[in-house]
Amino acid sequence: GFITAGSLLIITQQLKNLFGFYSDNDCLLMGYPPSCVPFPHTDRFINLCRALVAFLPRVDPVSLVLGVIFMVVLSLFNALKAKSKDWIQSGTSWGWPAKRFAEMKEIVVVLAAASFGYLTCDAEGRPILTTIGQIPPGLPPFQVPWEVPAFEGLMRNQVPLGKAGESEWRESPDLLRSFLVGGALVAFTTFLTTYATAKKMAIKLGYPLDPAQEMIGLGSA
């Protein structure tokens, strides 16, 4: 139940990217043209669903079609991996190469998507599909939580309408409580999924398993 609900939440949250909706950062990079309407920040599942329905007329067809095609390609790679196991058992020479190639499916899809974006750029270097924008190189500098604008908004029960610290804030009275409850649920779900895997290996290999040690290991990590 936890895994299914988590999958549903992840799928719903990623639909805005599949549909090619602009983010606040996208509009900022483009100079906020009138045609660019950023997808709003939402703090509840039902509000996210309402925003997705409201933004359906703004779906980018290229991003949607390309995303669906690549999901089908990933599914075909999984079928190839399953088929390659039969080839290996039957002694076919291309069984191992096919299995290794199928295991690199994510790399193949990323390279194909990046190549498509590069080859379809206009004269100013903008691809025809919606992208996530410019990614700064390297790792972000270390900051203590109380110096991060998003944390300051959390303590005030406010959510940003765009990028935290660079946009207006909206009141959300239950934000801190929802954050704490959600964080506890994420921690509990992570422990459950990790413990389930550890328990499966313990049963398979015949060694004792201590749930307390698993929780200490997760906390240390």
mmCIF file of C-alpha atoms in Angstrom:
data_model
loop_
_atom_site.group_PDB
_atom_site.id
_atom_site.type_symbol
_atom_site.label_atom_id
_atom_site.label_comp_id
_atom_site.label_asym_id
_atom_site.label_seq_id
_atom_site.Cartn_x
_atom_site.Cartn_y
_atom_site.Cartn_z
ATOM 1 C CA GLY A 1 0.000 0.000 0.000
ATOM 2 C CA PHE A 2 2.802 2.441 0.852
ATOM 3 C CA ILE A 3 4.675 1.649 -2.349
ATOM 4 C CA THR A 4 1.543 1.929 -4.494
ATOM 5 C CA ALA A 5 0.550 5.263 -2.941
ATOM 6 C CA GLY A 6 4.111 6.549 -3.309
ATOM 7 C CA SER A 7 4.145 5.526 -6.965
ATOM 8 C CA LEU A 8 0.857 7.346 -7.540
ATOM 9 C CA LEU A 9 2.217 10.522 -5.947
ATOM 10 C CA ILE A 10 5.447 10.375 -7.980
ATOM 11 C CA ILE A 11 3.564 9.810 -11.245
ATOM 12 C CA THR A 12 1.215 12.712 -10.527
ATOM 13 C CA GLN A 13 4.079 15.043 -9.613
ATOM 14 C CA GLN A 14 5.983 14.154 -12.792
ATOM 15 C CA LEU A 15 3.021 14.755 -15.115
ATOM 16 C CA LYS A 16 3.845 18.475 -15.280
ATOM 17 C CA ASN A 17 7.219 17.551 -16.789
ATOM 18 C CA LEU A 18 5.713 14.987 -19.166
ATOM 19 C CA PHE A 19 3.169 17.547 -20.366
ATOM 20 C CA GLY A 20 5.899 20.144 -20.888
ATOM 21 C CA PHE A 21 4.548 22.813 -18.550
ATOM 22 C CA TYR A 22 6.876 25.741 -17.920
ATOM 23 C CA SER A 23 8.412 26.288 -14.510
ATOM 24 C CA ASP A 24 9.152 29.666 -12.964
ATOM 25 C CA ASN A 25 12.826 29.144 -13.847
ATOM 26 C CA ASP A 26 11.915 28.529 -17.509
ATOM 27 C CA CYS A 27 10.006 31.801 -17.737
ATOM 28 C CA LEU A 28 12.851 33.617 -15.953
ATOM 29 C CA LEU A 29 15.394 32.362 -18.500
ATOM 30 C CA MET A 30 13.105 33.459 -21.352
ATOM 31 C CA GLY A 31 12.558 36.921 -19.855
ATOM 32 C CA TYR A 32 8.944 36.255 -18.818
ATOM 33 C CA PRO A 33 7.253 36.571 -22.226
ATOM 34 C CA PRO A 34 3.424 36.837 -22.192
ATOM 35 C CA SER A 35 3.119 33.316 -23.598
ATOM 36 C CA CYS A 36 5.041 31.776 -20.669
ATOM 37 C CA VAL A 37 2.797 30.938 -17.735
ATOM 38 C CA PRO A 38 4.681 28.987 -15.023
ATOM 39 C CA PHE A 39 3.058 25.973 -13.425
ATOM 40 C CA PRO A 40 2.032 26.992 -9.887
ATOM 41 C CA HIS A 41 3.546 25.569 -6.731
ATOM 42 C CA THR A 42 1.070 23.310 -4.934
ATOM 43 C CA ASP A 43 1.188 21.941 -1.395
ATOM 44 C CA ARG A 44 -1.581 19.313 -1.542
ATOM 45 C CA PHE A 45 -2.320 16.360 -3.799
ATOM 46 C CA ILE A 46 -5.821 17.583 -4.688
ATOM 47 C CA ASN A 47 -4.476 21.064 -5.509
ATOM 48 C CA LEU A 48 -1.852 19.497 -7.787
ATOM 49 C CA CYS A 49 -4.572 17.554 -9.625
ATOM 50 C CA ARG A 50 -6.640 20.728 -10.052
ATOM 51 C CA ALA A 51 -3.630 22.626 -11.404
ATOM 52 C CA LEU A 52 -2.861 19.823 -13.877
ATOM 53 C CA VAL A 53 -6.444 19.898 -15.184
ATOM 54 C CA ALA A 54 -6.395 23.705 -15.450
ATOM 55 C CA PHE A 55 -3.125 23.632 -17.423
ATOM 56 C CA LEU A 56 -4.177 20.894 -19.887
ATOM 57 C CA PRO A 57 -4.714 23.438 -22.713
ATOM 58 C CA ARG A 58 -1.019 24.384 -22.333
ATOM 59 C CA VAL A 59 0.310 20.859 -22.986
ATOM 60 C CA ASP A 60 3.402 20.840 -25.217
ATOM 61 C CA PRO A 61 2.717 18.139 -27.864
ATOM 62 C CA VAL A 62 6.405 17.555 -28.657
ATOM 63 C CA SER A 63 7.335 16.965 -25.018
ATOM 64 C CA LEU A 64 4.326 14.699 -24.460
ATOM 65 C CA VAL A 65 4.893 12.572 -27.569
ATOM 66 C CA LEU A 66 8.629 12.269 -26.937
ATOM 67 C CA GLY A 67 8.042 11.316 -23.297
ATOM 68 C CA VAL A 68 5.540 8.604 -24.233
ATOM 69 C CA ILE A 69 7.889 7.238 -26.914
ATOM 70 C CA PHE A 70 10.761 6.970 -24.456
ATOM 71 C CA MET A 71 8.548 5.237 -21.881
ATOM 72 C CA VAL A 72 7.657 2.667 -24.553
ATOM 73 C CA VAL A 73 11.363 2.296 -25.376
ATOM 74 C CA LEU A 74 12.143 1.635 -21.701
ATOM 75 C CA SER A 75 9.425 -1.007 -21.630
ATOM 76 C CA LEU A 76 10.892 -2.651 -24.736
ATOM 77 C CA PHE A 77 14.317 -2.701 -23.082
ATOM 78 C CA ASN A 78 12.784 -4.563 -20.124
ATOM 79 C CA ALA A 79 11.303 -7.099 -22.534
ATOM 80 C CA LEU A 80 14.709 -7.449 -24.214
ATOM 81 C CA LYS A 81 16.359 -8.104 -20.852
ATOM 82 C CA ALA A 82 13.836 -10.844 -20.035
ATOM 83 C CA LYS A 83 14.323 -12.381 -23.484
ATOM 84 C CA SER A 84 18.116 -12.232 -23.171
ATOM 85 C CA LYS A 85 17.942 -14.511 -20.108
ATOM 86 C CA ASP A 86 16.316 -17.182 -22.272
ATOM 87 C CA TRP A 87 19.020 -16.702 -24.890
ATOM 88 C CA ILE A 88 21.731 -17.105 -22.243
ATOM 89 C CA GLN A 89 20.176 -20.322 -20.944
ATOM 90 C CA SER A 90 19.942 -21.693 -24.474
ATOM 91 C CA GLY A 91 23.607 -20.883 -25.115
ATOM 92 C CA THR A 92 23.017 -18.211 -27.780
ATOM 93 C CA SER A 93 26.098 -16.083 -28.373
ATOM 94 C CA TRP A 94 24.295 -12.729 -28.327
ATOM 95 C CA GLY A 95 22.536 -13.396 -25.019
ATOM 96 C CA TRP A 96 25.093 -11.648 -22.778
ATOM 97 C CA PRO A 97 25.588 -8.606 -25.077
ATOM 98 C CA ALA A 98 21.817 -8.173 -25.320
ATOM 99 C CA LYS A 99 21.482 -8.353 -21.531
ATOM 100 C CA ARG A 100 24.241 -5.790 -20.964
ATOM 101 C CA PHE A 101 22.731 -3.464 -23.581
ATOM 102 C CA ALA A 102 19.285 -3.767 -21.966
ATOM 103 C CA GLU A 103 20.764 -2.876 -18.569
ATOM 104 C CA MET A 104 21.956 0.462 -20.017
ATOM 105 C CA LYS A 105 18.437 1.499 -21.037
ATOM 106 C CA GLU A 106 18.413 4.701 -18.960
ATOM 107 C CA ILE A 107 21.722 5.858 -20.461
ATOM 108 C CA VAL A 108 20.464 5.153 -23.992
ATOM 109 C CA VAL A 109 17.246 7.109 -23.411
ATOM 110 C CA VAL A 110 19.067 10.079 -21.855
ATOM 111 C CA LEU A 111 21.533 10.228 -24.763
ATOM 112 C CA ALA A 112 18.687 9.980 -27.289
ATOM 113 C CA ALA A 113 16.693 12.734 -25.566
ATOM 114 C CA ALA A 114 19.744 15.010 -25.291
ATOM 115 C CA SER A 115 20.579 14.421 -28.950
ATOM 116 C CA PHE A 116 17.008 15.237 -29.991
ATOM 117 C CA GLY A 117 17.072 18.454 -27.982
ATOM 118 C CA TYR A 118 20.434 19.446 -29.462
ATOM 119 C CA LEU A 119 19.527 18.650 -33.078
ATOM 120 C CA THR A 120 16.181 20.495 -32.943
ATOM 121 C CA CYS A 121 17.544 23.775 -31.535
ATOM 122 C CA ASP A 122 16.630 27.000 -33.277
ATOM 123 C CA ALA A 123 19.079 29.711 -34.309
ATOM 124 C CA GLU A 124 19.264 31.014 -30.716
ATOM 125 C CA GLY A 125 20.027 27.579 -29.277
ATOM 126 C CA ARG A 126 16.566 26.842 -27.836
ATOM 127 C CA PRO A 127 15.180 23.326 -28.464
ATOM 128 C CA ILE A 128 11.647 22.884 -29.745
ATOM 129 C CA LEU A 129 10.614 20.956 -26.642
ATOM 130 C CA THR A 130 10.379 22.171 -23.053
ATOM 131 C CA THR A 131 13.500 21.465 -21.000
ATOM 132 C CA ILE A 132 14.346 21.825 -17.330
ATOM 133 C CA GLY A 133 16.494 24.852 -18.079
ATOM 134 C CA GLN A 134 20.118 25.529 -17.301
ATOM 135 C CA ILE A 135 21.722 23.289 -14.678
ATOM 136 C CA PRO A 136 24.543 25.022 -12.779
ATOM 137 C CA PRO A 137 27.796 23.023 -12.807
ATOM 138 C CA GLY A 138 29.244 21.440 -9.698
ATOM 139 C CA LEU A 139 27.647 20.942 -6.314
ATOM 140 C CA PRO A 140 25.677 23.670 -4.512
ATOM 141 C CA PRO A 141 27.521 25.401 -1.661
ATOM 142 C CA PHE A 142 26.878 24.172 1.872
ATOM 143 C CA GLN A 143 24.235 26.128 3.758
ATOM 144 C CA VAL A 144 22.771 25.656 7.195
ATOM 145 C CA PRO A 145 18.986 25.155 6.950
ATOM 146 C CA TRP A 146 18.041 28.430 8.650
ATOM 147 C CA GLU A 147 19.820 30.414 5.918
ATOM 148 C CA VAL A 148 17.830 28.806 3.091
ATOM 149 C CA PRO A 149 14.856 30.967 1.921
ATOM 150 C CA ALA A 150 12.576 27.927 1.685
ATOM 151 C CA PHE A 151 13.246 27.093 5.347
ATOM 152 C CA GLU A 152 12.407 30.639 6.390
ATOM 153 C CA GLY A 153 9.114 30.350 4.523
ATOM 154 C CA LEU A 154 8.434 27.003 6.174
ATOM 155 C CA MET A 155 8.832 28.545 9.621
ATOM 156 C CA ARG A 156 6.364 31.288 8.630
ATOM 157 C CA ASN A 157 3.889 28.770 7.119
ATOM 158 C CA GLN A 158 4.342 30.365 3.689
ATOM 159 C CA VAL A 159 4.993 28.784 0.292
ATOM 160 C CA PRO A 160 6.648 30.592 -2.638
ATOM 161 C CA LEU A 161 4.681 31.200 -5.820
ATOM 162 C CA GLY A 162 7.891 30.594 -7.780
ATOM 163 C CA LYS A 163 11.516 30.211 -6.740
ATOM 164 C CA ALA A 164 11.990 30.685 -2.998
ATOM 165 C CA GLY A 165 13.592 34.026 -2.229
ATOM 166 C CA GLU A 166 12.856 35.445 -5.696
ATOM 167 C CA SER A 167 9.056 35.436 -5.775
ATOM 168 C CA GLU A 168 6.052 36.326 -3.655
ATOM 169 C CA TRP A 169 4.866 34.166 -0.772
ATOM 170 C CA ARG A 170 1.431 32.723 -0.080
ATOM 171 C CA GLU A 171 0.065 31.825 3.348
ATOM 172 C CA SER A 172 -0.354 28.109 4.070
ATOM 173 C CA PRO A 173 -1.457 27.674 7.708
ATOM 174 C CA ASP A 174 -0.864 23.900 7.874
ATOM 175 C CA LEU A 175 2.473 23.909 6.014
ATOM 176 C CA LEU A 176 4.774 23.096 8.952
ATOM 177 C CA ARG A 177 2.476 20.401 10.313
ATOM 178 C CA SER A 178 2.128 18.819 6.866
ATOM 179 C CA PHE A 179 5.893 18.967 6.430
ATOM 180 C CA LEU A 180 6.546 17.159 9.720
ATOM 181 C CA VAL A 181 3.864 14.525 9.103
ATOM 182 C CA GLY A 182 5.057 13.999 5.542
ATOM 183 C CA GLY A 183 8.681 13.710 6.664
ATOM 184 C CA ALA A 184 7.730 11.085 9.252
ATOM 185 C CA LEU A 185 5.801 9.109 6.636
ATOM 186 C CA VAL A 186 8.731 9.245 4.208
ATOM 187 C CA ALA A 187 11.104 8.011 6.925
ATOM 188 C CA PHE A 188 8.721 5.211 7.914
ATOM 189 C CA THR A 189 8.133 4.170 4.280
ATOM 190 C CA THR A 190 11.870 4.171 3.596
ATOM 191 C CA PHE A 191 12.434 1.932 6.604
ATOM 192 C CA LEU A 192 9.661 -0.444 5.523
ATOM 193 C CA THR A 193 10.931 -0.834 1.965
ATOM 194 C CA THR A 194 14.551 -1.227 3.089
ATOM 195 C CA TYR A 195 13.633 -3.696 5.818
ATOM 196 C CA ALA A 196 11.533 -5.744 3.396
ATOM 197 C CA THR A 197 14.536 -6.140 1.088
ATOM 198 C CA ALA A 198 16.852 -6.979 3.999
ATOM 199 C CA LYS A 199 14.383 -9.520 5.361
ATOM 200 C CA LYS A 200 14.099 -11.207 1.967
ATOM 201 C CA MET A 201 17.900 -11.562 1.771
ATOM 202 C CA ALA A 202 18.046 -12.809 5.385
ATOM 203 C CA ILE A 203 15.505 -15.540 4.656
ATOM 204 C CA LYS A 204 17.306 -16.479 1.443
ATOM 205 C CA LEU A 205 20.787 -16.660 3.005
ATOM 206 C CA GLY A 206 19.734 -17.836 6.471
ATOM 207 C CA TYR A 207 21.133 -15.163 8.795
ATOM 208 C CA PRO A 208 19.367 -13.309 11.678
ATOM 209 C CA LEU A 209 18.048 -9.794 11.123
ATOM 210 C CA ASP A 210 17.781 -7.075 13.783
ATOM 211 C CA PRO A 211 15.292 -4.289 12.857
ATOM 212 C CA ALA A 212 16.962 -1.921 15.343
ATOM 213 C CA GLN A 213 20.282 -2.267 13.554
ATOM 214 C CA GLU A 214 18.576 -1.616 10.226
ATOM 215 C CA MET A 215 17.139 1.638 11.579
ATOM 216 C CA ILE A 216 20.538 2.664 12.987
ATOM 217 C CA GLY A 217 22.118 1.921 9.600
ATOM 218 C CA LEU A 218 19.532 4.048 7.792
ATOM 219 C CA GLY A 219 20.023 6.899 10.231
ATOM 220 C CA SER A 220 23.795 6.729 9.842
ATOM 221 C CA ALA A 221 23.492 6.752 6.056
#
